[in-house]
């Protein structure tokens, strides 16, 4: 009987720990759809500090957490460049943020970021979240992880969170362009239909 009681106690402890772990890993403490995204001040590859408030004429932003070393992020680089070329002039510029710990991923350090931006012809700021304080506020977990913000009188409202599109492997095989659909809807004064998707990429290194 005592052995049975000990066994049952052990089972309950394991279940309790498991439940805690599941809850801890599934709760997203970052921004939700409709939240106001706080402004930030991060260093760009040119050494200057950049904030969303610098963009006086912007109607919103396409914020992407990305990096040099993740193959998913690399696969999406051309599409991120295309997003900025298509939407910056319409009021929705791309703001790219590199969130990784560069001690773990030295290939993502500022010098490497400069080289990557130059070689790929980035037309947008490529900022480094060196203190790793910005990406947790957004709830970003992957590279790339996309957030579409709409500028309002109340602040920058989160309107879309997730992936760029539905095919990271092949841009030519994409059937749904989530970010483009979201920005197009906002520019047309409409509600974003698909507000969230699952971001596909590498885990952010902390």
mmCIF file with all atom_site columns, N, CA, C and O in Angstrom, residues 4 25-26 47 91 135 142 151 162-163 177 190 192:
data_model
loop_
_atom_site.group_PDB
_atom_site.id
_atom_site.type_symbol
_atom_site.label_atom_id
_atom_site.label_alt_id
_atom_site.label_comp_id
_atom_site.label_asym_id
_atom_site.label_entity_id
_atom_site.label_seq_id
_atom_site.pdbx_PDB_ins_code
_atom_site.Cartn_x
_atom_site.Cartn_y
_atom_site.Cartn_z
_atom_site.occupancy
_atom_site.B_iso_or_equiv
_atom_site.pdbx_formal_charge
_atom_site.auth_seq_id
_atom_site.auth_comp_id
_atom_site.auth_asym_id
_atom_site.auth_atom_id
_atom_site.pdbx_PDB_model_num
ATOM 1  N N  . UNK A 1 4   ? 2.301   1.788  -3.351  1.00 0.00 ? 4   UNK A N  1
ATOM 2  C CA . UNK A 1 4   ? 1.292   2.333  -4.254  1.00 0.00 ? 4   UNK A CA 1
ATOM 3  C C  . UNK A 1 4   ? 1.118   3.836  -4.030  1.00 0.00 ? 4   UNK A C  1
ATOM 4  O O  . UNK A 1 4   ? 1.023   4.616  -4.977  1.00 0.00 ? 4   UNK A O  1
ATOM 5  N N  . UNK A 1 25  ? 5.263   27.090 -21.895 1.00 0.00 ? 25  UNK A N  1
ATOM 6  C CA . UNK A 1 25  ? 5.752   27.160 -23.269 1.00 0.00 ? 25  UNK A CA 1
ATOM 7  C C  . UNK A 1 25  ? 4.685   27.589 -24.265 1.00 0.00 ? 25  UNK A C  1
ATOM 8  O O  . UNK A 1 25  ? 5.013   28.016 -25.357 1.00 0.00 ? 25  UNK A O  1
ATOM 9  N N  . UNK A 1 26  ? 3.436   27.489 -23.917 1.00 0.00 ? 26  UNK A N  1
ATOM 10 C CA . UNK A 1 26  ? 2.389   27.809 -24.882 1.00 0.00 ? 26  UNK A CA 1
ATOM 11 C C  . UNK A 1 26  ? 1.848   29.228 -24.704 1.00 0.00 ? 26  UNK A C  1
ATOM 12 O O  . UNK A 1 26  ? 1.243   29.776 -25.608 1.00 0.00 ? 26  UNK A O  1
ATOM 13 N N  . UNK A 1 47  ? 25.185  52.711 -37.998 1.00 0.00 ? 47  UNK A N  1
ATOM 14 C CA . UNK A 1 47  ? 25.593  53.285 -36.718 1.00 0.00 ? 47  UNK A CA 1
ATOM 15 C C  . UNK A 1 47  ? 24.588  54.238 -36.113 1.00 0.00 ? 47  UNK A C  1
ATOM 16 O O  . UNK A 1 47  ? 24.716  54.628 -34.939 1.00 0.00 ? 47  UNK A O  1
ATOM 17 N N  . UNK A 1 91  ? 3.653   53.910 -47.862 1.00 0.00 ? 91  UNK A N  1
ATOM 18 C CA . UNK A 1 91  ? 3.513   54.250 -46.444 1.00 0.00 ? 91  UNK A CA 1
ATOM 19 C C  . UNK A 1 91  ? 3.771   53.126 -45.475 1.00 0.00 ? 91  UNK A C  1
ATOM 20 O O  . UNK A 1 91  ? 3.636   53.303 -44.268 1.00 0.00 ? 91  UNK A O  1
ATOM 21 N N  . UNK A 1 135 ? 12.493  42.065 -29.126 1.00 0.00 ? 135 UNK A N  1
ATOM 22 C CA . UNK A 1 135 ? 11.776  40.898 -29.660 1.00 0.00 ? 135 UNK A CA 1
ATOM 23 C C  . UNK A 1 135 ? 10.869  40.228 -28.626 1.00 0.00 ? 135 UNK A C  1
ATOM 24 O O  . UNK A 1 135 ? 9.792   39.732 -28.996 1.00 0.00 ? 135 UNK A O  1
ATOM 25 N N  . UNK A 1 142 ? 10.719  33.318 -33.907 1.00 0.00 ? 142 UNK A N  1
ATOM 26 C CA . UNK A 1 142 ? 11.391  32.743 -35.076 1.00 0.00 ? 142 UNK A CA 1
ATOM 27 C C  . UNK A 1 142 ? 12.084  33.819 -35.902 1.00 0.00 ? 142 UNK A C  1
ATOM 28 O O  . UNK A 1 142 ? 11.804  35.002 -35.790 1.00 0.00 ? 142 UNK A O  1
ATOM 29 N N  . UNK A 1 151 ? -0.328  52.644 -38.160 1.00 0.00 ? 151 UNK A N  1
ATOM 30 C CA . UNK A 1 151 ? -0.196  53.858 -37.353 1.00 0.00 ? 151 UNK A CA 1
ATOM 31 C C  . UNK A 1 151 ? -1.566  54.508 -37.163 1.00 0.00 ? 151 UNK A C  1
ATOM 32 O O  . UNK A 1 151 ? -2.295  54.748 -38.134 1.00 0.00 ? 151 UNK A O  1
ATOM 33 N N  . UNK A 1 162 ? 2.850   36.724 -37.932 1.00 0.00 ? 162 UNK A N  1
ATOM 34 C CA . UNK A 1 162 ? 3.079   35.372 -38.460 1.00 0.00 ? 162 UNK A CA 1
ATOM 35 C C  . UNK A 1 162 ? 4.097   35.289 -39.568 1.00 0.00 ? 162 UNK A C  1
ATOM 36 O O  . UNK A 1 162 ? 5.150   35.926 -39.530 1.00 0.00 ? 162 UNK A O  1
ATOM 37 N N  . UNK A 1 163 ? 3.770   34.480 -40.580 1.00 0.00 ? 163 UNK A N  1
ATOM 38 C CA . UNK A 1 163 ? 4.665   34.205 -41.701 1.00 0.00 ? 163 UNK A CA 1
ATOM 39 C C  . UNK A 1 163 ? 4.474   35.232 -42.817 1.00 0.00 ? 163 UNK A C  1
ATOM 40 O O  . UNK A 1 163 ? 3.468   35.935 -42.868 1.00 0.00 ? 163 UNK A O  1
ATOM 41 N N  . UNK A 1 177 ? -0.171  35.223 -49.943 1.00 0.00 ? 177 UNK A N  1
ATOM 42 C CA . UNK A 1 177 ? 0.833   36.176 -49.454 1.00 0.00 ? 177 UNK A CA 1
ATOM 43 C C  . UNK A 1 177 ? 0.255   36.915 -48.245 1.00 0.00 ? 177 UNK A C  1
ATOM 44 O O  . UNK A 1 177 ? -0.370  37.966 -48.393 1.00 0.00 ? 177 UNK A O  1
ATOM 45 N N  . UNK A 1 190 ? -9.751  48.418 -45.219 1.00 0.00 ? 190 UNK A N  1
ATOM 46 C CA . UNK A 1 190 ? -10.518 47.234 -44.856 1.00 0.00 ? 190 UNK A CA 1
ATOM 47 C C  . UNK A 1 190 ? -9.893  46.506 -43.669 1.00 0.00 ? 190 UNK A C  1
ATOM 48 O O  . UNK A 1 190 ? -8.742  46.769 -43.300 1.00 0.00 ? 190 UNK A O  1
ATOM 49 N N  . UNK A 1 192 ? -8.174  43.337 -41.888 1.00 0.00 ? 192 UNK A N  1
ATOM 50 C CA . UNK A 1 192 ? -7.315  42.226 -42.285 1.00 0.00 ? 192 UNK A CA 1
ATOM 51 C C  . UNK A 1 192 ? -8.058  40.928 -42.016 1.00 0.00 ? 192 UNK A C  1
ATOM 52 O O  . UNK A 1 192 ? -8.512  40.689 -40.893 1.00 0.00 ? 192 UNK A O  1
#
